[in-house]
Coordinates of N, CA and C and ligand atoms in Angstrom, one line a residue:
M55 N 101.2 93.3 76.4 CA 101.8 94.6 76.2 C 102.3 95.1 77.5
V56 N 103.6 95.5 77.5 CA 104.2 96.0 78.7 C 104.0 97.4 78.9
G57 N 103.7 97.9 80.1 CA 103.4 99.3 80.3 C 104.7 100.1 80.7
Y58 N 105.5 99.5 81.6 CA 106.6 100.2 82.1 C 107.9 99.4 81.9
M59 N 109.0 100.2 81.6 CA 110.3 99.6 81.5 C 111.3 100.4 82.3
G60 N 112.0 99.7 83.1 CA 113.1 100.4 83.9 C 114.4 100.3 83.3
D61 N 115.2 101.4 83.4 CA 116.5 101.4 82.9 C 117.5 101.3 84.1
K62 N 118.1 100.1 84.2 CA 119.0 99.9 85.4 C 120.2 100.8 85.4
A63 N 120.6 101.3 84.3 CA 121.8 102.1 84.2 C 121.5 103.5 84.8
T64 N 120.3 104.0 84.7 CA 120.0 105.3 85.2 C 119.0 105.2 86.4
M65 N 118.4 104.0 86.6 CA 117.4 103.8 87.6 C 116.2 104.7 87.4
I66 N 115.8 104.8 86.1 CA 114.6 105.6 85.7 C 113.6 104.6 85.1
V67 N 112.3 104.8 85.4 CA 111.3 104.0 84.8 C 110.6 104.8 83.7
H68 N 110.4 104.2 82.6 CA 109.6 104.9 81.5 C 108.3 104.2 81.3
H69 N 107.3 105.1 80.9 CA 106.0 104.6 80.6 C 105.9 104.4 79.1
L70 N 105.9 103.2 78.6 CA 106.1 102.9 77.2 C 105.0 103.5 76.3
A71 N 103.8 103.5 76.8 CA 102.7 104.0 76.0 C 102.8 105.5 75.8
A72 N 103.5 106.2 76.7 CA 103.6 107.7 76.6 C 105.0 108.1 76.3
M73 N 105.9 107.2 75.8 CA 107.3 107.6 75.7 C 107.5 108.7 74.6
S74 N 108.5 109.5 74.9 CA 108.9 110.5 74.0 C 110.3 110.2 73.4
S75 N 110.6 110.9 72.4 CA 112.0 110.7 71.8 C 113.0 111.1 72.8
D76 N 112.7 112.0 73.7 CA 113.6 112.4 74.8 C 114.0 111.3 75.7
C77 N 113.1 110.3 75.8 CA 113.4 109.2 76.7 C 114.6 108.3 76.3
R78 N 114.9 108.3 75.0 CA 116.1 107.6 74.5 C 116.0 106.1 74.9
I79 N 114.8 105.6 74.9 CA 114.6 104.1 75.2 C 115.4 103.2 74.3
Y80 N 115.5 103.6 73.1 CA 116.2 102.7 72.1 C 117.7 102.7 72.4
H81 N 118.2 103.6 73.2 CA 119.6 103.6 73.6 C 119.9 102.8 74.8
V82 N 118.8 102.3 75.5 CA 119.0 101.5 76.7 C 119.4 100.1 76.3
K83 N 120.5 99.7 76.8 CA 121.0 98.3 76.5 C 120.1 97.3 77.0
K84 N 120.0 96.2 76.2 CA 119.1 95.1 76.6 C 119.3 94.6 78.0
E85 N 120.5 94.5 78.4 CA 120.8 93.9 79.8 C 120.4 94.9 80.9
N86 N 120.2 96.2 80.5 CA 119.8 97.2 81.5 C 118.3 97.4 81.5
R87 N 117.6 96.7 80.7 CA 116.1 96.8 80.7 C 115.5 95.9 81.7
L88 N 114.6 96.5 82.5 CA 113.9 95.7 83.5 C 112.4 95.9 83.5
Y89 N 111.7 94.8 83.6 CA 110.2 94.9 83.6 C 109.7 94.6 85.0
F90 N 108.5 95.1 85.3 CA 108.0 95.0 86.7 C 106.8 94.0 86.8
V91 N 106.8 93.3 87.9 CA 105.7 92.4 88.2 C 105.2 92.7 89.6
P92 N 104.0 93.3 89.7 CA 103.1 93.7 88.6 C 103.6 94.9 87.8
D93 N 103.1 95.0 86.6 CA 103.6 96.1 85.7 C 102.9 97.4 86.0
T94 N 103.4 98.0 87.2 CA 102.8 99.3 87.6 C 103.9 100.2 88.0
L95 N 103.5 101.5 88.0 CA 104.5 102.5 88.5 C 104.8 102.4 90.0
D96 N 103.8 101.9 90.7 CA 104.0 101.7 92.2 C 105.1 100.7 92.4
Q97 N 105.1 99.6 91.6 CA 106.1 98.6 91.8 C 107.4 99.1 91.4
A98 N 107.5 99.9 90.4 CA 108.8 100.5 90.0 C 109.4 101.3 91.1
R99 N 108.5 102.1 91.7 CA 108.9 103.0 92.8 C 109.4 102.2 94.0
K100 N 108.7 101.1 94.2 CA 109.1 100.2 95.3 C 110.5 99.6 95.1
E101 N 110.9 99.5 93.8 CA 112.2 98.9 93.5 C 113.2 100.1 93.3
N102 N 112.9 101.3 93.8 CA 113.8 102.4 93.9 C 114.0 103.0 92.5
F103 N 113.1 102.9 91.6 CA 113.3 103.6 90.3 C 112.6 105.0 90.4
G104 N 113.2 106.0 89.8 CA 112.7 107.3 89.7 C 111.8 107.3 88.4
T105 N 110.9 108.3 88.3 CA 110.0 108.3 87.1 C 110.6 109.3 86.1
C106 N 110.6 108.9 84.9 CA 111.1 109.7 83.8 C 110.2 111.0 83.6
K107 N 110.8 112.1 83.5 CA 110.0 113.3 83.4 C 109.4 113.5 82.1
Y108 N 109.8 112.8 81.1 CA 109.3 113.0 79.7 C 108.0 112.2 79.5
C109 N 108.0 111.0 80.0 CA 106.8 110.1 79.7 C 105.9 109.8 80.9
N110 N 106.3 110.3 82.1 CA 105.4 110.0 83.2 C 104.8 111.3 83.7
K111 N 104.8 112.3 82.9 CA 104.3 113.6 83.4 C 102.8 113.6 83.6
T112 N 102.0 112.7 83.0 CA 100.6 112.7 83.3 C 100.2 111.9 84.5
T113 N 101.2 111.2 85.1 CA 100.9 110.5 86.4 C 101.7 111.2 87.5
S114 N 101.3 111.0 88.7 CA 102.0 111.7 89.8 C 102.4 110.7 90.8
Ligands
ZN466 ZN1 110.7 108.3 79.6

């Protein structure tokens, strides 16, 4: 189970377990989807992704 998915088109990372319809994850093209190793928000931030305000609001 993947926790986070980055959208390379917007450089935004989504938390899949908490995603909202506002995230529009299903509109992200397959080639723009990026997964992180390790699968953490810290790793996404290290790769210069911003956090999605809809699904990452419980984390800071
Ligand atoms: Zn999101």
